[in-house]
Structures are given as structure tokens and as C-alpha cells.
Amino acid sequence: MELKDSLKSLVFDKSSLKKTVFDTTKEAFELFRKTSHEMIDLFQEQADREGRTLLLGFKDHGDFEFEVRFGSDVLVFFMHTNVFEFSRDHQVMKSNYIREDTQRSYCGVIRIYNFLADSFIYQRDQDLGYMIGRVFVNKENHYFIEGKRELGMLYNNFNTSLITNESVQSIVESAIEYTTNFDLLTPPYDEVKVVSVGEMRNDFDKKSMATGKRMGFRFQADTD
């Protein structure tokens, strides 16, 4: 039995492309890891210098996840191990950059989530986090971001934006700035006015009453 040339080329070419995209995305993710760690160290140095007490920290969770803590917030960076292509209807597919080379539409994805620091400290597993942005990286180390406010508006030039030390620092700074300004709001009174005996006995502050920055509200950036 012999392999058809067309089938062989398809399998080899597609596998090679996805491997290239994965490697490029992993390099970008490591740059995010390094930059985030350094930024938290700088915050700590400045806090110590000014005599401020501030919850700061960096923690690795394996090859594809890490978290940074600052004040009452946590950002979790997560790299998906698969490579994706955009749907035909996505705005990216209509750009000349993609039309010139359709392989540019294959991307790795780095997701950025925001959680409350107390959700981890007090092990409130039902608390909610929000994805504030996802970074798409292609074989040429170009990137763009789908995200909320600053993240989505400032970093969407796929044809010209490259992953560099400067661009990653800018993205991390924007993520921290956005998260810090994304405040915890109280849910509507009518949604929390009734509590069962079981919830009280099970310590509803930690378990039954899930907490998130926009519980009962639309995500503020969705209406901007």
C-alpha cells in the first residue's frame, strides 16, 4: 500500500504548521510568564520601599498555567495546548493579511482570567471568574486580542502586531489596570434577601453564596 501524494502532503503540511504555531505560542506564553513575574517583583520592591502592606504573589501551575496576585485580584494566564482556526465569518478572515496566506489564520490561544483573591484564600469553589481577554498567536508571531475594553481595543492589529518584550509588558499592564478598575459590586437586594437554613448551616459565606465581580449584573464592559 502506498500513500497518495495529496494525502501525505496534507497530513505532513498541516502537522508541521500546527507544530510551528504551538511552538510560537509557547514561546509567547513563557514571555508572559517571565514578564508577569518580573512585574510582581517590581510591585513588591516598591511596596517594601514605601512601607506598604499589599497582597502580591506569583505562582506557577505547570507548563501551561500561572497566576499573579495583586491586592484583591488574581489574574490566571492559561495556554491551550491545541491550535485553532477562525471560522469563516470571523472578522480576521476578511483581512488582506489572512487572504494573502490562509495559514496565518491558525493560532494558539492564551486566555487571561480574573478572579477575586479571596476566592482562592478561603477556597470558595463556587465563586466566579471572568475571561478578560484571549491572545491569539500565529506562526509568524503575530497576535491580536479579543477582550474587554482596553485589551480588545488596543491590541487588534493582527497584520502589524508582533509578540515582543514591549508588547507583552504592555498587555500585562493593561490587564492589571483593567482588573483593578473592574470593581466588585453588590448584587441586587432581591437576589440575596432569602437564605435557607441549610445554607446558613453550611457556612454560606464560603460555599453556598457564590461571589463574583458582577453577580446579578451584566459585565460592565459588555455595554460600553
PDB file of N, CA, C and O in Angstrom, residues 137-212:
ATOM      1  N   VAL A 137      -2.053  33.831  18.763  1.00  0.00           N
ATOM      2  CA  VAL A 137      -0.698  33.938  18.224  1.00  0.00           C
ATOM      3  C   VAL A 137      -0.569  32.990  17.044  1.00  0.00           C
ATOM      4  O   VAL A 137      -0.916  31.802  17.149  1.00  0.00           O
ATOM      5  N   ASN A 138      -0.059  33.497  15.916  1.00  0.00           N
ATOM      6  CA  ASN A 138       0.067  32.634  14.736  1.00  0.00           C
ATOM      7  C   ASN A 138       1.527  32.253  14.469  1.00  0.00           C
ATOM      8  O   ASN A 138       2.424  32.554  15.258  1.00  0.00           O
ATOM      9  N   LYS A 139       1.762  31.597  13.344  1.00  0.00           N
ATOM     10  CA  LYS A 139       3.080  31.049  13.033  1.00  0.00           C
ATOM     11  C   LYS A 139       4.144  32.128  12.865  1.00  0.00           C
ATOM     12  O   LYS A 139       5.337  31.859  13.022  1.00  0.00           O
ATOM     13  N   GLU A 140       3.720  33.351  12.537  1.00  0.00           N
ATOM     14  CA  GLU A 140       4.656  34.447  12.310  1.00  0.00           C
ATOM     15  C   GLU A 140       4.872  35.303  13.555  1.00  0.00           C
ATOM     16  O   GLU A 140       5.460  36.381  13.462  1.00  0.00           O
ATOM     17  N   ASN A 141       4.375  34.817  14.688  1.00  0.00           N
ATOM     18  CA  ASN A 141       4.493  35.539  15.949  1.00  0.00           C
ATOM     19  C   ASN A 141       3.672  36.817  15.962  1.00  0.00           C
ATOM     20  O   ASN A 141       3.923  37.725  16.759  1.00  0.00           O
ATOM     21  N   HIS A 142       2.696  36.892  15.051  1.00  0.00           N
ATOM     22  CA  HIS A 142       1.744  37.997  15.076  1.00  0.00           C
ATOM     23  C   HIS A 142       0.638  37.635  16.061  1.00  0.00           C
ATOM     24  O   HIS A 142       0.342  36.460  16.286  1.00  0.00           O
ATOM     25  N   TYR A 143       0.007  38.655  16.614  1.00  0.00           N
ATOM     26  CA  TYR A 143      -1.041  38.394  17.597  1.00  0.00           C
ATOM     27  C   TYR A 143      -2.143  39.442  17.498  1.00  0.00           C
ATOM     28  O   TYR A 143      -1.960  40.530  16.957  1.00  0.00           O
ATOM     29  N   PHE A 144      -3.291  39.084  18.006  1.00  0.00           N
ATOM     30  CA  PHE A 144      -4.310  40.066  18.302  1.00  0.00           C
ATOM     31  C   PHE A 144      -5.121  39.551  19.480  1.00  0.00           C
ATOM     32  O   PHE A 144      -5.022  38.379  19.853  1.00  0.00           O
ATOM     33  N   ILE A 145      -5.902  40.441  20.087  1.00  0.00           N
ATOM     34  CA  ILE A 145      -6.613  40.095  21.317  1.00  0.00           C
ATOM     35  C   ILE A 145      -8.101  40.359  21.163  1.00  0.00           C
ATOM     36  O   ILE A 145      -8.512  41.418  20.682  1.00  0.00           O
ATOM     37  N   GLU A 146      -8.898  39.395  21.582  1.00  0.00           N
ATOM     38  CA  GLU A 146     -10.314  39.613  21.805  1.00  0.00           C
ATOM     39  C   GLU A 146     -10.490  39.808  23.295  1.00  0.00           C
ATOM     40  O   GLU A 146     -10.067  38.957  24.086  1.00  0.00           O
ATOM     41  N   GLY A 147     -11.072  40.932  23.686  1.00  0.00           N
ATOM     42  CA  GLY A 147     -11.172  41.161  25.108  1.00  0.00           C
ATOM     43  C   GLY A 147     -12.027  42.348  25.461  1.00  0.00           C
ATOM     44  O   GLY A 147     -12.705  42.932  24.607  1.00  0.00           O
ATOM     45  N   LYS A 148     -11.983  42.707  26.716  1.00  0.00           N
ATOM     46  CA  LYS A 148     -12.791  43.774  27.267  1.00  0.00           C
ATOM     47  C   LYS A 148     -12.039  45.096  27.225  1.00  0.00           C
ATOM     48  O   LYS A 148     -10.869  45.180  27.544  1.00  0.00           O
ATOM     49  N   ARG A 149     -12.718  46.121  26.810  1.00  0.00           N
ATOM     50  CA  ARG A 149     -12.210  47.483  26.816  1.00  0.00           C
ATOM     51  C   ARG A 149     -10.803  47.620  26.286  1.00  0.00           C
ATOM     52  O   ARG A 149     -10.529  47.347  25.128  1.00  0.00           O
ATOM     53  N   GLU A 150      -9.863  48.021  27.184  1.00  0.00           N
ATOM     54  CA  GLU A 150      -8.507  48.316  26.738  1.00  0.00           C
ATOM     55  C   GLU A 150      -7.890  47.139  25.984  1.00  0.00           C
ATOM     56  O   GLU A 150      -7.231  47.317  24.963  1.00  0.00           O
ATOM     57  N   LEU A 151      -8.085  45.946  26.489  1.00  0.00           N
ATOM     58  CA  LEU A 151      -7.459  44.781  25.870  1.00  0.00           C
ATOM     59  C   LEU A 151      -7.979  44.555  24.460  1.00  0.00           C
ATOM     60  O   LEU A 151      -7.219  44.252  23.547  1.00  0.00           O
ATOM     61  N   GLY A 152      -9.284  44.674  24.280  1.00  0.00           N
ATOM     62  CA  GLY A 152      -9.858  44.408  22.973  1.00  0.00           C
ATOM     63  C   GLY A 152      -9.652  45.522  21.979  1.00  0.00           C
ATOM     64  O   GLY A 152      -9.567  45.289  20.775  1.00  0.00           O
ATOM     65  N   MET A 153      -9.563  46.765  22.466  1.00  0.00           N
ATOM     66  CA  MET A 153      -9.468  47.904  21.559  1.00  0.00           C
ATOM     67  C   MET A 153      -8.034  48.242  21.179  1.00  0.00           C
ATOM     68  O   MET A 153      -7.776  48.736  20.087  1.00  0.00           O
ATOM     69  N   LEU A 154      -7.094  47.973  22.071  1.00  0.00           N
ATOM     70  CA  LEU A 154      -5.721  48.417  21.837  1.00  0.00           C
ATOM     71  C   LEU A 154      -4.870  47.406  21.079  1.00  0.00           C
ATOM     72  O   LEU A 154      -3.848  47.760  20.509  1.00  0.00           O
ATOM     73  N   TYR A 155      -5.292  46.153  21.094  1.00  0.00           N
ATOM     74  CA  TYR A 155      -4.422  45.113  20.559  1.00  0.00           C
ATOM     75  C   TYR A 155      -5.143  44.260  19.515  1.00  0.00           C
ATOM     76  O   TYR A 155      -5.299  43.061  19.661  1.00  0.00           O
ATOM     77  N   ASN A 156      -5.608  44.894  18.448  1.00  0.00           N
ATOM     78  CA  ASN A 156      -6.365  44.153  17.449  1.00  0.00           C
ATOM     79  C   ASN A 156      -5.852  44.332  16.020  1.00  0.00           C
ATOM     80  O   ASN A 156      -6.580  44.120  15.064  1.00  0.00           O
ATOM     81  N   ASN A 157      -4.590  44.733  15.874  1.00  0.00           N
ATOM     82  CA  ASN A 157      -3.992  44.893  14.546  1.00  0.00           C
ATOM     83  C   ASN A 157      -3.157  43.660  14.213  1.00  0.00           C
ATOM     84  O   ASN A 157      -1.938  43.641  14.389  1.00  0.00           O
ATOM     85  N   PHE A 158      -3.840  42.638  13.741  1.00  0.00           N
ATOM     86  CA  PHE A 158      -3.211  41.340  13.537  1.00  0.00           C
ATOM     87  C   PHE A 158      -2.054  41.413  12.551  1.00  0.00           C
ATOM     88  O   PHE A 158      -1.027  40.735  12.705  1.00  0.00           O
ATOM     89  N   ASN A 159      -2.195  42.220  11.530  1.00  0.00           N
ATOM     90  CA  ASN A 159      -1.193  42.256  10.459  1.00  0.00           C
ATOM     91  C   ASN A 159       0.112  42.931  10.875  1.00  0.00           C
ATOM     92  O   ASN A 159       1.164  42.684  10.278  1.00  0.00           O
ATOM     93  N   THR A 160       0.065  43.771  11.913  1.00  0.00           N
ATOM     94  CA  THR A 160       1.272  44.515  12.300  1.00  0.00           C
ATOM     95  C   THR A 160       1.761  44.204  13.711  1.00  0.00           C
ATOM     96  O   THR A 160       2.909  44.526  14.045  1.00  0.00           O
ATOM     97  N   SER A 161       0.933  43.619  14.549  1.00  0.00           N
ATOM     98  CA  SER A 161       1.289  43.409  15.960  1.00  0.00           C
ATOM     99  C   SER A 161       2.127  42.154  16.129  1.00  0.00           C
ATOM    100  O   SER A 161       1.724  41.061  15.725  1.00  0.00           O
ATOM    101  N   LEU A 162       3.283  42.312  16.751  1.00  0.00           N
ATOM    102  CA  LEU A 162       4.198  41.207  17.000  1.00  0.00           C
ATOM    103  C   LEU A 162       4.395  41.005  18.507  1.00  0.00           C
ATOM    104  O   LEU A 162       4.389  41.968  19.276  1.00  0.00           O
ATOM    105  N   ILE A 163       4.568  39.755  18.898  1.00  0.00           N
ATOM    106  CA  ILE A 163       4.894  39.448  20.286  1.00  0.00           C
ATOM    107  C   ILE A 163       6.344  39.834  20.541  1.00  0.00           C
ATOM    108  O   ILE A 163       7.267  39.280  19.949  1.00  0.00           O
ATOM    109  N   THR A 164       6.531  40.811  21.411  1.00  0.00           N
ATOM    110  CA  THR A 164       7.869  41.267  21.801  1.00  0.00           C
ATOM    111  C   THR A 164       7.861  41.515  23.306  1.00  0.00           C
ATOM    112  O   THR A 164       6.810  41.499  23.952  1.00  0.00           O
ATOM    113  N   ASN A 165       9.021  41.780  23.868  1.00  0.00           N
ATOM    114  CA  ASN A 165       9.087  42.139  25.287  1.00  0.00           C
ATOM    115  C   ASN A 165       8.197  43.340  25.588  1.00  0.00           C
ATOM    116  O   ASN A 165       7.484  43.368  26.599  1.00  0.00           O
ATOM    117  N   GLU A 166       8.248  44.323  24.698  1.00  0.00           N
ATOM    118  CA  GLU A 166       7.492  45.549  24.917  1.00  0.00           C
ATOM    119  C   GLU A 166       5.991  45.314  24.800  1.00  0.00           C
ATOM    120  O   GLU A 166       5.205  45.821  25.616  1.00  0.00           O
ATOM    121  N   SER A 167       5.571  44.562  23.793  1.00  0.00           N
ATOM    122  CA  SER A 167       4.138  44.346  23.608  1.00  0.00           C
ATOM    123  C   SER A 167       3.551  43.502  24.732  1.00  0.00           C
ATOM    124  O   SER A 167       2.442  43.758  25.208  1.00  0.00           O
ATOM    125  N   VAL A 168       4.290  42.492  25.183  1.00  0.00           N
ATOM    126  CA  VAL A 168       3.798  41.654  26.279  1.00  0.00           C
ATOM    127  C   VAL A 168       3.705  42.469  27.565  1.00  0.00           C
ATOM    128  O   VAL A 168       2.728  42.356  28.314  1.00  0.00           O
ATOM    129  N   GLN A 169       4.702  43.298  27.827  1.00  0.00           N
ATOM    130  CA  GLN A 169       4.637  44.153  29.016  1.00  0.00           C
ATOM    131  C   GLN A 169       3.417  45.059  28.954  1.00  0.00           C
ATOM    132  O   GLN A 169       2.711  45.244  29.954  1.00  0.00           O
ATOM    133  N   SER A 170       3.149  45.609  27.778  1.00  0.00           N
ATOM    134  CA  SER A 170       2.002  46.492  27.619  1.00  0.00           C
ATOM    135  C   SER A 170       0.689  45.749  27.858  1.00  0.00           C
ATOM    136  O   SER A 170      -0.237  46.270  28.485  1.00  0.00           O
ATOM    137  N   ILE A 171       0.600  44.511  27.366  1.00  0.00           N
ATOM    138  CA  ILE A 171      -0.615  43.711  27.550  1.00  0.00           C
ATOM    139  C   ILE A 171      -0.829  43.389  29.022  1.00  0.00           C
ATOM    140  O   ILE A 171      -1.943  43.511  29.547  1.00  0.00           O
ATOM    141  N   VAL A 172       0.234  42.972  29.710  1.00  0.00           N
ATOM    142  CA  VAL A 172       0.120  42.639  31.136  1.00  0.00           C
ATOM    143  C   VAL A 172      -0.267  43.879  31.940  1.00  0.00           C
ATOM    144  O   VAL A 172      -1.128  43.818  32.833  1.00  0.00           O
ATOM    145  N   GLU A 173       0.340  45.009  31.627  1.00  0.00           N
ATOM    146  CA  GLU A 173      -0.014  46.250  32.318  1.00  0.00           C
ATOM    147  C   GLU A 173      -1.477  46.604  32.101  1.00  0.00           C
ATOM    148  O   GLU A 173      -2.181  46.999  33.050  1.00  0.00           O
ATOM    149  N   SER A 174      -1.950  46.452  30.877  1.00  0.00           N
ATOM    150  CA  SER A 174      -3.349  46.757  30.567  1.00  0.00           C
ATOM    151  C   SER A 174      -4.287  45.805  31.295  1.00  0.00           C
ATOM    152  O   SER A 174      -5.358  46.215  31.765  1.00  0.00           O
ATOM    153  N   ALA A 175      -3.898  44.530  31.392  1.00  0.00           N
ATOM    154  CA  ALA A 175      -4.728  43.543  32.089  1.00  0.00           C
ATOM    155  C   ALA A 175      -4.837  43.889  33.576  1.00  0.00           C
ATOM    156  O   ALA A 175      -5.922  43.815  34.169  1.00  0.00           O
ATOM    157  N   ILE A 176      -3.722  44.281  34.184  1.00  0.00           N
ATOM    158  CA  ILE A 176      -3.735  44.651  35.598  1.00  0.00           C
ATOM    159  C   ILE A 176      -4.545  45.929  35.805  1.00  0.00           C
ATOM    160  O   ILE A 176      -5.350  46.030  36.746  1.00  0.00           O
ATOM    161  N   GLU A 177      -4.360  46.892  34.915  1.00  0.00           N
ATOM    162  CA  GLU A 177      -5.105  48.149  35.028  1.00  0.00           C
ATOM    163  C   GLU A 177      -6.597  47.912  34.889  1.00  0.00           C
ATOM    164  O   GLU A 177      -7.404  48.428  35.683  1.00  0.00           O
ATOM    165  N   TYR A 178      -6.976  47.136  33.887  1.00  0.00           N
ATOM    166  CA  TYR A 178      -8.394  46.860  33.692  1.00  0.00           C
ATOM    167  C   TYR A 178      -8.984  46.132  34.889  1.00  0.00           C
ATOM    168  O   TYR A 178     -10.057  46.474  35.390  1.00  0.00           O
ATOM    169  N   THR A 179      -8.269  45.124  35.379  1.00  0.00           N
ATOM    170  CA  THR A 179      -8.754  44.326  36.501  1.00  0.00           C
ATOM    171  C   THR A 179      -8.908  45.182  37.755  1.00  0.00           C
ATOM    172  O   THR A 179      -9.893  45.048  38.498  1.00  0.00           O
ATOM    173  N   THR A 180      -7.963  46.047  38.016  1.00  0.00           N
ATOM    174  CA  THR A 180      -8.023  46.906  39.199  1.00  0.00           C
ATOM    175  C   THR A 180      -9.214  47.847  39.133  1.00  0.00           C
ATOM    176  O   THR A 180      -9.848  48.156  40.156  1.00  0.00           O
ATOM    177  N   ASN A 181      -9.553  48.310  37.945  1.00  0.00           N
ATOM    178  CA  ASN A 181     -10.690  49.219  37.778  1.00  0.00           C
ATOM    179  C   ASN A 181     -12.024  48.485  37.670  1.00  0.00           C
ATOM    180  O   ASN A 181     -13.083  49.120  37.689  1.00  0.00           O
ATOM    181  N   PHE A 182     -11.987  47.171  37.558  1.00  0.00           N
ATOM    182  CA  PHE A 182     -13.187  46.340  37.437  1.00  0.00           C
ATOM    183  C   PHE A 182     -13.606  45.925  38.844  1.00  0.00           C
ATOM    184  O   PHE A 182     -13.176  44.918  39.368  1.00  0.00           O
ATOM    185  N   ASP A 183     -14.449  46.758  39.466  1.00  0.00           N
ATOM    186  CA  ASP A 183     -14.708  46.624  40.902  1.00  0.00           C
ATOM    187  C   ASP A 183     -15.813  45.621  41.220  1.00  0.00           C
ATOM    188  O   ASP A 183     -16.685  45.329  40.393  1.00  0.00           O
ATOM    189  N   LEU A 184     -15.770  45.138  42.448  1.00  0.00           N
ATOM    190  CA  LEU A 184     -16.785  44.231  42.967  1.00  0.00           C
ATOM    191  C   LEU A 184     -18.025  45.027  43.333  1.00  0.00           C
ATOM    192  O   LEU A 184     -17.971  45.963  44.119  1.00  0.00           O
ATOM    193  N   LEU A 185     -19.161  44.670  42.751  1.00  0.00           N
ATOM    194  CA  LEU A 185     -20.421  45.339  43.035  1.00  0.00           C
ATOM    195  C   LEU A 185     -21.355  44.405  43.789  1.00  0.00           C
ATOM    196  O   LEU A 185     -21.371  43.197  43.550  1.00  0.00           O
ATOM    197  N   THR A 186     -22.154  44.977  44.674  1.00  0.00           N
ATOM    198  CA  THR A 186     -23.112  44.167  45.407  1.00  0.00           C
ATOM    199  C   THR A 186     -24.240  43.729  44.478  1.00  0.00           C
ATOM    200  O   THR A 186     -24.678  44.502  43.612  1.00  0.00           O
ATOM    201  N   PRO A 187     -24.727  42.499  44.623  1.00  0.00           N
ATOM    202  CA  PRO A 187     -25.844  42.034  43.789  1.00  0.00           C
ATOM    203  C   PRO A 187     -27.138  42.709  44.218  1.00  0.00           C
ATOM    204  O   PRO A 187     -27.231  43.249  45.323  1.00  0.00           O
ATOM    205  N   PRO A 188     -28.161  42.695  43.360  1.00  0.00           N
ATOM    206  CA  PRO A 188     -29.451  43.288  43.731  1.00  0.00           C
ATOM    207  C   PRO A 188     -29.995  42.666  45.016  1.00  0.00           C
ATOM    208  O   PRO A 188     -29.870  41.458  45.241  1.00  0.00           O
ATOM    209  N   TYR A 189     -30.628  43.476  45.844  1.00  0.00           N
ATOM    210  CA  TYR A 189     -31.122  43.034  47.147  1.00  0.00           C
ATOM    211  C   TYR A 189     -32.056  41.835  47.016  1.00  0.00           C
ATOM    212  O   TYR A 189     -31.963  40.872  47.792  1.00  0.00           O
ATOM    213  N   ASP A 190     -32.955  41.871  46.027  1.00  0.00           N
ATOM    214  CA  ASP A 190     -33.960  40.814  45.894  1.00  0.00           C
ATOM    215  C   ASP A 190     -33.350  39.457  45.564  1.00  0.00           C
ATOM    216  O   ASP A 190     -33.988  38.423  45.767  1.00  0.00           O
ATOM    217  N   GLU A 191     -32.121  39.448  45.052  1.00  0.00           N
ATOM    218  CA  GLU A 191     -31.492  38.178  44.693  1.00  0.00           C
ATOM    219  C   GLU A 191     -30.839  37.489  45.881  1.00  0.00           C
ATOM    220  O   GLU A 191     -30.505  36.308  45.813  1.00  0.00           O
ATOM    221  N   VAL A 192     -30.627  38.216  46.969  1.00  0.00           N
ATOM    222  CA  VAL A 192     -29.914  37.629  48.112  1.00  0.00           C
ATOM    223  C   VAL A 192     -30.658  37.782  49.434  1.00  0.00           C
ATOM    224  O   VAL A 192     -30.121  37.487  50.491  1.00  0.00           O
ATOM    225  N   LYS A 193     -31.913  38.225  49.371  1.00  0.00           N
ATOM    226  CA  LYS A 193     -32.617  38.509  50.617  1.00  0.00           C
ATOM    227  C   LYS A 193     -33.111  37.251  51.324  1.00  0.00           C
ATOM    228  O   LYS A 193     -33.426  37.288  52.517  1.00  0.00           O
ATOM    229  N   VAL A 194     -33.197  36.121  50.603  1.00  0.00           N
ATOM    230  CA  VAL A 194     -33.686  34.884  51.196  1.00  0.00           C
ATOM    231  C   VAL A 194     -32.539  33.884  51.289  1.00  0.00           C
ATOM    232  O   VAL A 194     -31.835  33.638  50.304  1.00  0.00           O
ATOM    233  N   VAL A 195     -32.339  33.315  52.483  1.00  0.00           N
ATOM    234  CA  VAL A 195     -31.294  32.319  52.706  1.00  0.00           C
ATOM    235  C   VAL A 195     -31.916  31.142  53.450  1.00  0.00           C
ATOM    236  O   VAL A 195     -32.642  31.337  54.440  1.00  0.00           O
ATOM    237  N   SER A 196     -31.639  29.931  52.982  1.00  0.00           N
ATOM    238  CA  SER A 196     -32.210  28.755  53.627  1.00  0.00           C
ATOM    239  C   SER A 196     -31.433  28.386  54.888  1.00  0.00           C
ATOM    240  O   SER A 196     -30.281  28.808  55.082  1.00  0.00           O
ATOM    241  N   VAL A 197     -32.070  27.588  55.753  1.00  0.00           N
ATOM    242  CA  VAL A 197     -31.401  27.093  56.949  1.00  0.00           C
ATOM    243  C   VAL A 197     -30.168  26.280  56.563  1.00  0.00           C
ATOM    244  O   VAL A 197     -29.105  26.373  57.185  1.00  0.00           O
ATOM    245  N   GLY A 198     -30.302  25.476  55.498  1.00  0.00           N
ATOM    246  CA  GLY A 198     -29.178  24.651  55.050  1.00  0.00           C
ATOM    247  C   GLY A 198     -27.991  25.482  54.624  1.00  0.00           C
ATOM    248  O   GLY A 198     -26.839  25.143  54.923  1.00  0.00           O
ATOM    249  N   GLU A 199     -28.261  26.593  53.940  1.00  0.00           N
ATOM    250  CA  GLU A 199     -27.163  27.472  53.525  1.00  0.00           C
ATOM    251  C   GLU A 199     -26.477  28.094  54.728  1.00  0.00           C
ATOM    252  O   GLU A 199     -25.250  28.230  54.761  1.00  0.00           O
ATOM    253  N   MET A 200     -27.254  28.467  55.719  1.00  0.00           N
ATOM    254  CA  MET A 200     -26.660  29.036  56.916  1.00  0.00           C
ATOM    255  C   MET A 200     -25.800  28.007  57.649  1.00  0.00           C
ATOM    256  O   MET A 200     -24.685  28.299  58.074  1.00  0.00           O
ATOM    257  N   ARG A 201     -26.292  26.782  57.738  1.00  0.00           N
ATOM    258  CA  ARG A 201     -25.547  25.737  58.436  1.00  0.00           C
ATOM    259  C   ARG A 201     -24.283  25.351  57.693  1.00  0.00           C
ATOM    260  O   ARG A 201     -23.301  24.915  58.296  1.00  0.00           O
ATOM    261  N   ASN A 202     -24.307  25.492  56.378  1.00  0.00           N
ATOM    262  CA  ASN A 202     -23.148  25.118  55.571  1.00  0.00           C
ATOM    263  C   ASN A 202     -22.185  26.278  55.359  1.00  0.00           C
ATOM    264  O   ASN A 202     -21.336  26.236  54.471  1.00  0.00           O
ATOM    265  N   ASP A 203     -22.362  27.336  56.155  1.00  0.00           N
ATOM    266  CA  ASP A 203     -21.451  28.484  56.059  1.00  0.00           C
ATOM    267  C   ASP A 203     -21.550  29.109  54.684  1.00  0.00           C
ATOM    268  O   ASP A 203     -20.652  29.024  53.851  1.00  0.00           O
ATOM    269  N   PHE A 204     -22.679  29.768  54.409  1.00  0.00           N
ATOM    270  CA  PHE A 204     -22.962  30.270  53.067  1.00  0.00           C
ATOM    271  C   PHE A 204     -21.961  31.289  52.573  1.00  0.00           C
ATOM    272  O   PHE A 204     -21.777  31.467  51.380  1.00  0.00           O
ATOM    273  N   ASP A 205     -21.244  31.959  53.485  1.00  0.00           N
ATOM    274  CA  ASP A 205     -20.253  32.936  53.039  1.00  0.00           C
ATOM    275  C   ASP A 205     -19.157  32.278  52.211  1.00  0.00           C
ATOM    276  O   ASP A 205     -18.589  32.881  51.317  1.00  0.00           O
ATOM    277  N   LYS A 206     -18.839  31.020  52.515  1.00  0.00           N
ATOM    278  CA  LYS A 206     -17.730  30.351  51.840  1.00  0.00           C
ATOM    279  C   LYS A 206     -18.185  29.427  50.725  1.00  0.00           C
ATOM    280  O   LYS A 206     -17.451  29.175  49.785  1.00  0.00           O
ATOM    281  N   LYS A 207     -19.408  28.886  50.822  1.00  0.00           N
ATOM    282  CA  LYS A 207     -19.774  27.815  49.909  1.00  0.00           C
ATOM    283  C   LYS A 207     -21.007  28.129  49.081  1.00  0.00           C
ATOM    284  O   LYS A 207     -20.957  28.142  47.858  1.00  0.00           O
ATOM    285  N   SER A 208     -22.125  28.375  49.726  1.00  0.00           N
ATOM    286  CA  SER A 208     -23.385  28.433  49.004  1.00  0.00           C
ATOM    287  C   SER A 208     -23.602  29.737  48.258  1.00  0.00           C
ATOM    288  O   SER A 208     -24.285  29.765  47.251  1.00  0.00           O
ATOM    289  N   MET A 209     -23.058  30.839  48.764  1.00  0.00           N
ATOM    290  CA  MET A 209     -23.287  32.138  48.147  1.00  0.00           C
ATOM    291  C   MET A 209     -22.112  32.494  47.248  1.00  0.00           C
ATOM    292  O   MET A 209     -21.132  33.086  47.679  1.00  0.00           O
ATOM    293  N   ALA A 210     -22.213  32.118  45.996  1.00  0.00           N
ATOM    294  CA  ALA A 210     -21.126  32.380  45.051  1.00  0.00           C
ATOM    295  C   ALA A 210     -20.907  33.877  44.899  1.00  0.00           C
ATOM    296  O   ALA A 210     -21.846  34.666  44.874  1.00  0.00           O
ATOM    297  N   THR A 211     -19.633  34.280  44.805  1.00  0.00           N
ATOM    298  CA  THR A 211     -19.273  35.684  44.675  1.00  0.00           C
ATOM    299  C   THR A 211     -18.525  35.910  43.373  1.00  0.00           C
ATOM    300  O   THR A 211     -17.699  35.109  42.969  1.00  0.00           O
ATOM    301  N   GLY A 212     -18.851  37.014  42.726  1.00  0.00           N
ATOM    302  CA  GLY A 212     -18.144  37.422  41.514  1.00  0.00           C
ATOM    303  C   GLY A 212     -18.276  38.921  41.389  1.00  0.00           C
ATOM    304  O   GLY A 212     -19.118  39.541  42.035  1.00  0.00           O
TER     305      GLY A 212
END
